[in-house]
Short mmCIF file of C-alpha atoms in Angstrom, two decimals:
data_model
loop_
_atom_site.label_atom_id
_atom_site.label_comp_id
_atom_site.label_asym_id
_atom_site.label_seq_id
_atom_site.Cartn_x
_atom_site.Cartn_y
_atom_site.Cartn_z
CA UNK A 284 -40.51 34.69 31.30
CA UNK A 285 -39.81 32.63 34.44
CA UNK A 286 -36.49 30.98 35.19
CA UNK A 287 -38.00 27.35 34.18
CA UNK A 288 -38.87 28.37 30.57
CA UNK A 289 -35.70 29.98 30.42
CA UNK A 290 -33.65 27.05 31.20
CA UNK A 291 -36.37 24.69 28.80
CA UNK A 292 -35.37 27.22 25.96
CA UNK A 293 -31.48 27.36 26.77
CA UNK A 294 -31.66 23.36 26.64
CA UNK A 295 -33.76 23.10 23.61
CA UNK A 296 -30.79 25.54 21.30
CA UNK A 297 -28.01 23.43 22.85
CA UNK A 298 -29.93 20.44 21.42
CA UNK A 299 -30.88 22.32 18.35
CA UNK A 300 -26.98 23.03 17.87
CA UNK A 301 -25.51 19.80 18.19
CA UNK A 302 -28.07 18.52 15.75
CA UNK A 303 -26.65 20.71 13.04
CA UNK A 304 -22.70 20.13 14.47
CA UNK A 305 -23.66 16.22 14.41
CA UNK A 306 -25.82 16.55 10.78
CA UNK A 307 -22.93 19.05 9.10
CA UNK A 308 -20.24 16.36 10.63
CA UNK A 309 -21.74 13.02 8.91
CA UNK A 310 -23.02 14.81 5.52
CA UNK A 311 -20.29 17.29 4.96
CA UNK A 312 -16.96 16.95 7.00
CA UNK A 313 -16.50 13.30 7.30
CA UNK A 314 -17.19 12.82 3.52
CA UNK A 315 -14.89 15.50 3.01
CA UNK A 316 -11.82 13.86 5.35
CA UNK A 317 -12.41 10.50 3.87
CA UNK A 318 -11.70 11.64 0.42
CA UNK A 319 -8.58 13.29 1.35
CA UNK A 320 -7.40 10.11 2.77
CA UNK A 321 -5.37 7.71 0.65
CA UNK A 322 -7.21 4.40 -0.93
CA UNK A 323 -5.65 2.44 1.56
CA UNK A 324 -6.37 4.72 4.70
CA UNK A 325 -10.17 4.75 4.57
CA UNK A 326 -11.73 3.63 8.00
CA UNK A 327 -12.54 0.34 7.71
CA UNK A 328 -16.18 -1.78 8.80
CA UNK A 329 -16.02 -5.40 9.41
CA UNK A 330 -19.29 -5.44 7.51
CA UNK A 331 -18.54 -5.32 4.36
CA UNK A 332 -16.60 -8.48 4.81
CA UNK A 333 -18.22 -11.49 2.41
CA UNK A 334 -15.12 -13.47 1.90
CA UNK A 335 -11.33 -13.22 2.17
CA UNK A 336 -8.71 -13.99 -0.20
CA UNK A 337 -4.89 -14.24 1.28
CA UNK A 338 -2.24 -13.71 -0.89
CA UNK A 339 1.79 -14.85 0.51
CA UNK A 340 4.90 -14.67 -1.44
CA UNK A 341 7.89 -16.13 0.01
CA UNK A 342 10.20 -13.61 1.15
CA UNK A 343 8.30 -10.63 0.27
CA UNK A 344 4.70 -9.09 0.69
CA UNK A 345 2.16 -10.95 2.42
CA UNK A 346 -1.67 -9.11 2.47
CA UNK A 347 -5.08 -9.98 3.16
CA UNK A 348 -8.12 -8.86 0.41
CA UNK A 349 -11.48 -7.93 2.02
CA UNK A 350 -13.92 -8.39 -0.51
CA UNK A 351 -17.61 -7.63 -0.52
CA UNK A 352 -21.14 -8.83 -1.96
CA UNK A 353 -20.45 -7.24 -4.88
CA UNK A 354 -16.97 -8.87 -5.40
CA UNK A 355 -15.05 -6.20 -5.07
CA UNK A 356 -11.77 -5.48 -3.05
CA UNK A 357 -13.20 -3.51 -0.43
CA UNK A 358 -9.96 -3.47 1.89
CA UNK A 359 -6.59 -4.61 1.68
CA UNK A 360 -4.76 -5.49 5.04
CA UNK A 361 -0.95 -5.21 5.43
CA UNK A 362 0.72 -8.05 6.80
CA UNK A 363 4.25 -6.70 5.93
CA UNK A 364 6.00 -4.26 5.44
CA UNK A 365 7.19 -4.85 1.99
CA UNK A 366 2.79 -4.76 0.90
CA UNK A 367 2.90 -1.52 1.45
CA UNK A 368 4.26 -1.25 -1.98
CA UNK A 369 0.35 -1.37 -3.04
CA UNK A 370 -0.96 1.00 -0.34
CA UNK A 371 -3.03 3.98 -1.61
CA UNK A 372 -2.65 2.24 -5.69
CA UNK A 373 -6.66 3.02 -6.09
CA UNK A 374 -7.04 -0.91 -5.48
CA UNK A 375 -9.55 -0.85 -2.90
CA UNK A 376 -12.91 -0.56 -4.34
CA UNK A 377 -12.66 -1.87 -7.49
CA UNK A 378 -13.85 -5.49 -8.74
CA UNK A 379 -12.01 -8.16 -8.42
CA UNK A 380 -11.59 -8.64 -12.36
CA UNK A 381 -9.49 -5.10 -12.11
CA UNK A 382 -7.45 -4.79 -9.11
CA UNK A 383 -5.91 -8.59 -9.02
CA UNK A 384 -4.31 -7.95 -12.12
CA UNK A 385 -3.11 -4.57 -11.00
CA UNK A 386 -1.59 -5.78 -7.53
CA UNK A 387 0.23 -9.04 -9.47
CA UNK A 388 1.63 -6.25 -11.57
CA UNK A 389 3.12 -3.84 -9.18
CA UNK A 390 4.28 -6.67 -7.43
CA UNK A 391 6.08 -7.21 -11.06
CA UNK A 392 7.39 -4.18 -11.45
CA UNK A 393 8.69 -4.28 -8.44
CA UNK A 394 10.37 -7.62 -9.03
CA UNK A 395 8.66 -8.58 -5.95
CA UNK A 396 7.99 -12.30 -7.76
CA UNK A 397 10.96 -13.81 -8.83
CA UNK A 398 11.98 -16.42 -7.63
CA UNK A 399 9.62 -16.59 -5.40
CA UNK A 400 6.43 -18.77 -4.78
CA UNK A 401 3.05 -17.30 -4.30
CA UNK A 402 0.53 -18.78 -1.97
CA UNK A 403 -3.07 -18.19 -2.58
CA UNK A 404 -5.26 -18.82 0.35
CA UNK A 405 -9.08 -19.22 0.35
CA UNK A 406 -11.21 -17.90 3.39
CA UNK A 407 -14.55 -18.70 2.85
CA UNK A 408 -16.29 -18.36 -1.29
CA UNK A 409 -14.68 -20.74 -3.33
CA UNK A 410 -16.07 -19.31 -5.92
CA UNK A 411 -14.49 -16.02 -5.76
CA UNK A 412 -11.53 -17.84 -5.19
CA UNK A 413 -11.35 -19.14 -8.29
CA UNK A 414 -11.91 -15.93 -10.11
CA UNK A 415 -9.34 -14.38 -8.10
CA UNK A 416 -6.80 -17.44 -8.65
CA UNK A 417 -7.43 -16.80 -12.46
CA UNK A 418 -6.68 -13.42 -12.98
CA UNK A 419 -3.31 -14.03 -11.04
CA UNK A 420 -2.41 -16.72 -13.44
CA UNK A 421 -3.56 -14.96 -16.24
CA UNK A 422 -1.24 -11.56 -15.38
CA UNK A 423 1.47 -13.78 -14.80
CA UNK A 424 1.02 -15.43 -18.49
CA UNK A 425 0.68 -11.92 -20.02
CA UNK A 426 3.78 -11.08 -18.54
CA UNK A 427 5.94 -14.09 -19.45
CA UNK A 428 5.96 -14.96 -15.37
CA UNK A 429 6.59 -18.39 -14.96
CA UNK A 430 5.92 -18.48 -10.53
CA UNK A 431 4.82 -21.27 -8.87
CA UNK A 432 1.33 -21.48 -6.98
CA UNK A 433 0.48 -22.73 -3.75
CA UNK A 434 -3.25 -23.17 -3.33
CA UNK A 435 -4.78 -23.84 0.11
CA UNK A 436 -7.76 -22.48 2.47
CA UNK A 437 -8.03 -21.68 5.86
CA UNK A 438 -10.71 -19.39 8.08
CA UNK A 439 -10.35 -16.49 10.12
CA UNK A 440 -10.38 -18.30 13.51
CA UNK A 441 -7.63 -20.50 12.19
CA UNK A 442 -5.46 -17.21 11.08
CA UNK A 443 -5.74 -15.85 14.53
CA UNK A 444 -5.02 -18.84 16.37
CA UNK A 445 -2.12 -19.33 13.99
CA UNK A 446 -0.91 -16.09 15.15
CA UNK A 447 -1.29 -16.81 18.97
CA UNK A 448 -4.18 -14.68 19.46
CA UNK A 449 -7.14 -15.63 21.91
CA UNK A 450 -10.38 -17.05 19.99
CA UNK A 451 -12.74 -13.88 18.92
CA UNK A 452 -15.93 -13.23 16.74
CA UNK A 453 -15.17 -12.92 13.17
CA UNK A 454 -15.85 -9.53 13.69
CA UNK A 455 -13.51 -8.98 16.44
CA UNK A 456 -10.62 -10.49 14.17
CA UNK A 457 -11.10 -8.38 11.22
CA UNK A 458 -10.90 -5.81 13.18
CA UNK A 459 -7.95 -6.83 15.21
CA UNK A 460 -6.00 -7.13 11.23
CA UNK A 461 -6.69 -3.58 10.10
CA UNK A 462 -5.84 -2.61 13.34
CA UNK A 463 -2.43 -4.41 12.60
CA UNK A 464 -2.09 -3.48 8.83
CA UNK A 465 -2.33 0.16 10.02
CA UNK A 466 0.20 -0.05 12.52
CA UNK A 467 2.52 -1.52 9.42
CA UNK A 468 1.71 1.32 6.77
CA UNK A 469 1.84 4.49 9.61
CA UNK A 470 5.07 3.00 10.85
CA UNK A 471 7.38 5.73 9.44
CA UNK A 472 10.02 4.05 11.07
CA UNK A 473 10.04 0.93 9.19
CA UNK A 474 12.90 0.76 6.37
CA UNK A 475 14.09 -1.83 4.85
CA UNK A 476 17.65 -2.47 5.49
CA UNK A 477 20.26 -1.24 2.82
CA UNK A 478 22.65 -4.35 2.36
CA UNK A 479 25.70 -3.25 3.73
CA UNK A 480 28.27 -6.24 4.24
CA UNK A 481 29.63 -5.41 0.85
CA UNK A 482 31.23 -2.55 -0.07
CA UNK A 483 29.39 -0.58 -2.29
CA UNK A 484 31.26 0.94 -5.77
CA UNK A 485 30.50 4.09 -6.79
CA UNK A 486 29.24 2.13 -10.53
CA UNK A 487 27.46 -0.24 -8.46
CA UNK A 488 25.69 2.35 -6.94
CA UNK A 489 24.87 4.25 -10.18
CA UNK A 490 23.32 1.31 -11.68
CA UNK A 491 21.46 0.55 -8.21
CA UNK A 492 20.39 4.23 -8.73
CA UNK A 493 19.31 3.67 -12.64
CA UNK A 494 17.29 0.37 -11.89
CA UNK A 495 14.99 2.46 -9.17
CA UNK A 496 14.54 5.38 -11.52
CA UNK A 497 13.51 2.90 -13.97
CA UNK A 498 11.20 1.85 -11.70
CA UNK A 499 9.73 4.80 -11.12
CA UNK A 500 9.63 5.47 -14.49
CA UNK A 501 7.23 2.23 -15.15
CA UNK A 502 5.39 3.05 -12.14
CA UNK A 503 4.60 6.11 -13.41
CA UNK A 504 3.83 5.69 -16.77
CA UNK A 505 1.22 3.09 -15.41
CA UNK A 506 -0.67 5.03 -13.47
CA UNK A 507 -0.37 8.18 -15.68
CA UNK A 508 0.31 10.18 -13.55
CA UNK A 509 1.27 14.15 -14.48
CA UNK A 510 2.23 14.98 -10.89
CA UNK A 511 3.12 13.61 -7.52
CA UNK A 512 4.07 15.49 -4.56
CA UNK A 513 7.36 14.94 -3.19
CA UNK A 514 7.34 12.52 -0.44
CA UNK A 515 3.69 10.96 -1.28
CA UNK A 516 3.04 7.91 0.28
CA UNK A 517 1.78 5.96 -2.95
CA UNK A 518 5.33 4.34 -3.70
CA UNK A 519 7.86 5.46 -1.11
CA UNK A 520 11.20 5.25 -3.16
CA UNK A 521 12.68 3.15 0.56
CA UNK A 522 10.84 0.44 -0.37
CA UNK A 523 12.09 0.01 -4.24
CA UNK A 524 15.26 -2.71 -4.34
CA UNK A 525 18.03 -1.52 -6.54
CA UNK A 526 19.17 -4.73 -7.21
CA UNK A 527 17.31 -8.57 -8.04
CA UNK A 528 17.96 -9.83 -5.12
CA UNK A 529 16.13 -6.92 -3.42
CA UNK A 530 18.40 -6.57 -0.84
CA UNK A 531 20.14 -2.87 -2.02
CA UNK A 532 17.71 -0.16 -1.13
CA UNK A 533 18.10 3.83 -1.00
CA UNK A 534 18.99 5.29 2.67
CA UNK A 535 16.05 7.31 4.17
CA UNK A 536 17.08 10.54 3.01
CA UNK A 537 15.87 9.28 -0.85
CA UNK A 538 13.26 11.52 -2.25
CA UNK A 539 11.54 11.60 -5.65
CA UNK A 540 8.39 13.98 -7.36
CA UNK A 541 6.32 14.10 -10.15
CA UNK A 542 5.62 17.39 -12.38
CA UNK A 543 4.31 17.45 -15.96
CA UNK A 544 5.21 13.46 -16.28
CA UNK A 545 8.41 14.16 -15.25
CA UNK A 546 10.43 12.30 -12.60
CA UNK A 547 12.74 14.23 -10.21
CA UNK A 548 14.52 12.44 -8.16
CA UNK A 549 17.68 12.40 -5.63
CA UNK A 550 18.94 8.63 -4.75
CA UNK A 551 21.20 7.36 -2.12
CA UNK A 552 22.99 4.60 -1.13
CA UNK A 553 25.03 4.16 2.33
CA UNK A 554 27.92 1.72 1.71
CA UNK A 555 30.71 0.44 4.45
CA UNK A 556 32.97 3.52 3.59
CA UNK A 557 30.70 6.42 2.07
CA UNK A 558 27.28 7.17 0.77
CA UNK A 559 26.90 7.33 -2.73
CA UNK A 560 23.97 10.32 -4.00
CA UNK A 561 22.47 10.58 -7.60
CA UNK A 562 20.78 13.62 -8.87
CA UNK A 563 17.93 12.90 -11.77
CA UNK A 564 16.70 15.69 -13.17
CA UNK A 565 13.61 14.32 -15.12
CA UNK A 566 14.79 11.73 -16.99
CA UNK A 567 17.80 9.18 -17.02
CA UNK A 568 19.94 11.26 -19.71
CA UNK A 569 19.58 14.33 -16.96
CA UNK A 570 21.60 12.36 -14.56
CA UNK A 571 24.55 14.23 -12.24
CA UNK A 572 26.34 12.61 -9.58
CA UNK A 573 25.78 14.44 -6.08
CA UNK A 574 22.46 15.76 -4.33
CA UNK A 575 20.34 17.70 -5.81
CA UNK A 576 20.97 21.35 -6.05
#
């Protein structure tokens, strides 16, 4: 066999390989990485984009719905950090008739609306719109929410210019978001900031404490959920106000799990003078003061 046909053959199996790396990769491995991701994680493609639906709340969460053809929520982008509360809920992927109702009521739970004023922007199918507009008024009515509604429309090329950003394809912009919305939910850094010009009572911080576990408790008991690792990203336990102002939240060191429905939990709160640590031991009643042993 000459040196020629040698070569030819060599070439040929290095093709033949990365055929079946490149085949395994997009039928097996990437299927497989996507569903360990999170709902909210999922690589995104500007085109499933069919319309937009923008959804503000004054001094709280602020995110953008993708939806598709098929009128579902195909993405949500994070324009805050306080959205994140709804990152990796299952929301992405369902129909518009299911997850508005279940972001309006995490965002109820989380006493995220009172007082506040929600502003429902349209970005392109009024239509959709509408139906979107309905089921938020609707949740709120089931839930005795009385919350005023701003109603407006504006475009993607508007929202970037609004933002200072140079003029772009539509493409280009969605992009640029879920670049930005992933910066905001893999920013470990980001906490909100315990409110600590008052000093902080050990009671205080017991009921503080009580409130979140509450919290968790609904949150739980919504989702049915059995187990939860500790530290899961679903509903980091930084991000849940103690108080109704939400400006008390647990220091960093906060950590909560899930087994057999139960809730396990150690919550802290950093005052001027000390921090204040509650131990739940799956369920209010199995309270102790101190960390968790």
């Amino acid at each position: 066999m000459n040196t020629k046909v040698k070569v030819g053959l060599f070439i040929l199996e290095v093709v033949v390989i990365l055929i079946i790396i490149i085949y395994l990769a997009i039928t097996k491995y990437w299927p497989e990485y996507q569903e360990s991701l999170g709902s909210s994680e999922k690589l995104f493609l500007p085109s499933i984009y069919a319309t937009g639906v923008e959804i503000k709340i004054t001094t709280g969460p602020e995110l953008f719905l993708v939806i598709d053809k098929e009128e579902k929520v195909a993405a949500i982008f994070f324009e805050n950090e306080q959205a994140t509360y709804l990152a990796n809920q299952e929301i992405e992927n369902k129909s518009i008739t299911k997850a508005i109702p279940k972001i309006i009521q995490i965002l109820i739970d989380n006493k995220l609306l009172d007082n506040n004023t929600i502003t429902i922007i349209n970005y392109k199918d009024r239509k959709v719109y509408d139906k979107v507009l309905t089921k938020v008024k609707e949740t709120l009515t089931a839930n005795n929410k009385v919350v005023a509604i701003t109603e407006t429309s504006s475009s993607l090329q508007q929202k970037f210019q609004e933002e200072g950003l140079e003029e772009a394809e539509d493409d280009d912009i969605l992009w640029k978001l879920y670049e930005q919305s992933m910066d905001i939910l893999n920013n470990d850094s980001i906490e909100p900031e315990t409110n600590n010009t008052v000093d902080l009572t050990k009671d205080l911080a017991s009921v503080y404490a009580d409130t979140i576990y509450q919290k968790l408790m609904t949150y739980r008991v919504n989702l049915n959920l059995k187990d939860q690792e500790i530290n899961a990203s679903n509903m980091p336990i930084q991000y849940i106000p103690g108080d109704s102002e939400n400006t008390i939240y647990p220091t960093s060191d906060s950590w909560y799990y899930i087994k057999d429905y139960k809730i396990y939990a150690e919550i802290s709160f950093k005052g001027e003078k000390q921090q204040y640590t509650f131990c739940y031991q799956g369920s209010l009643e199995e309270k102790k003061e101190g960390n968790c042993v």
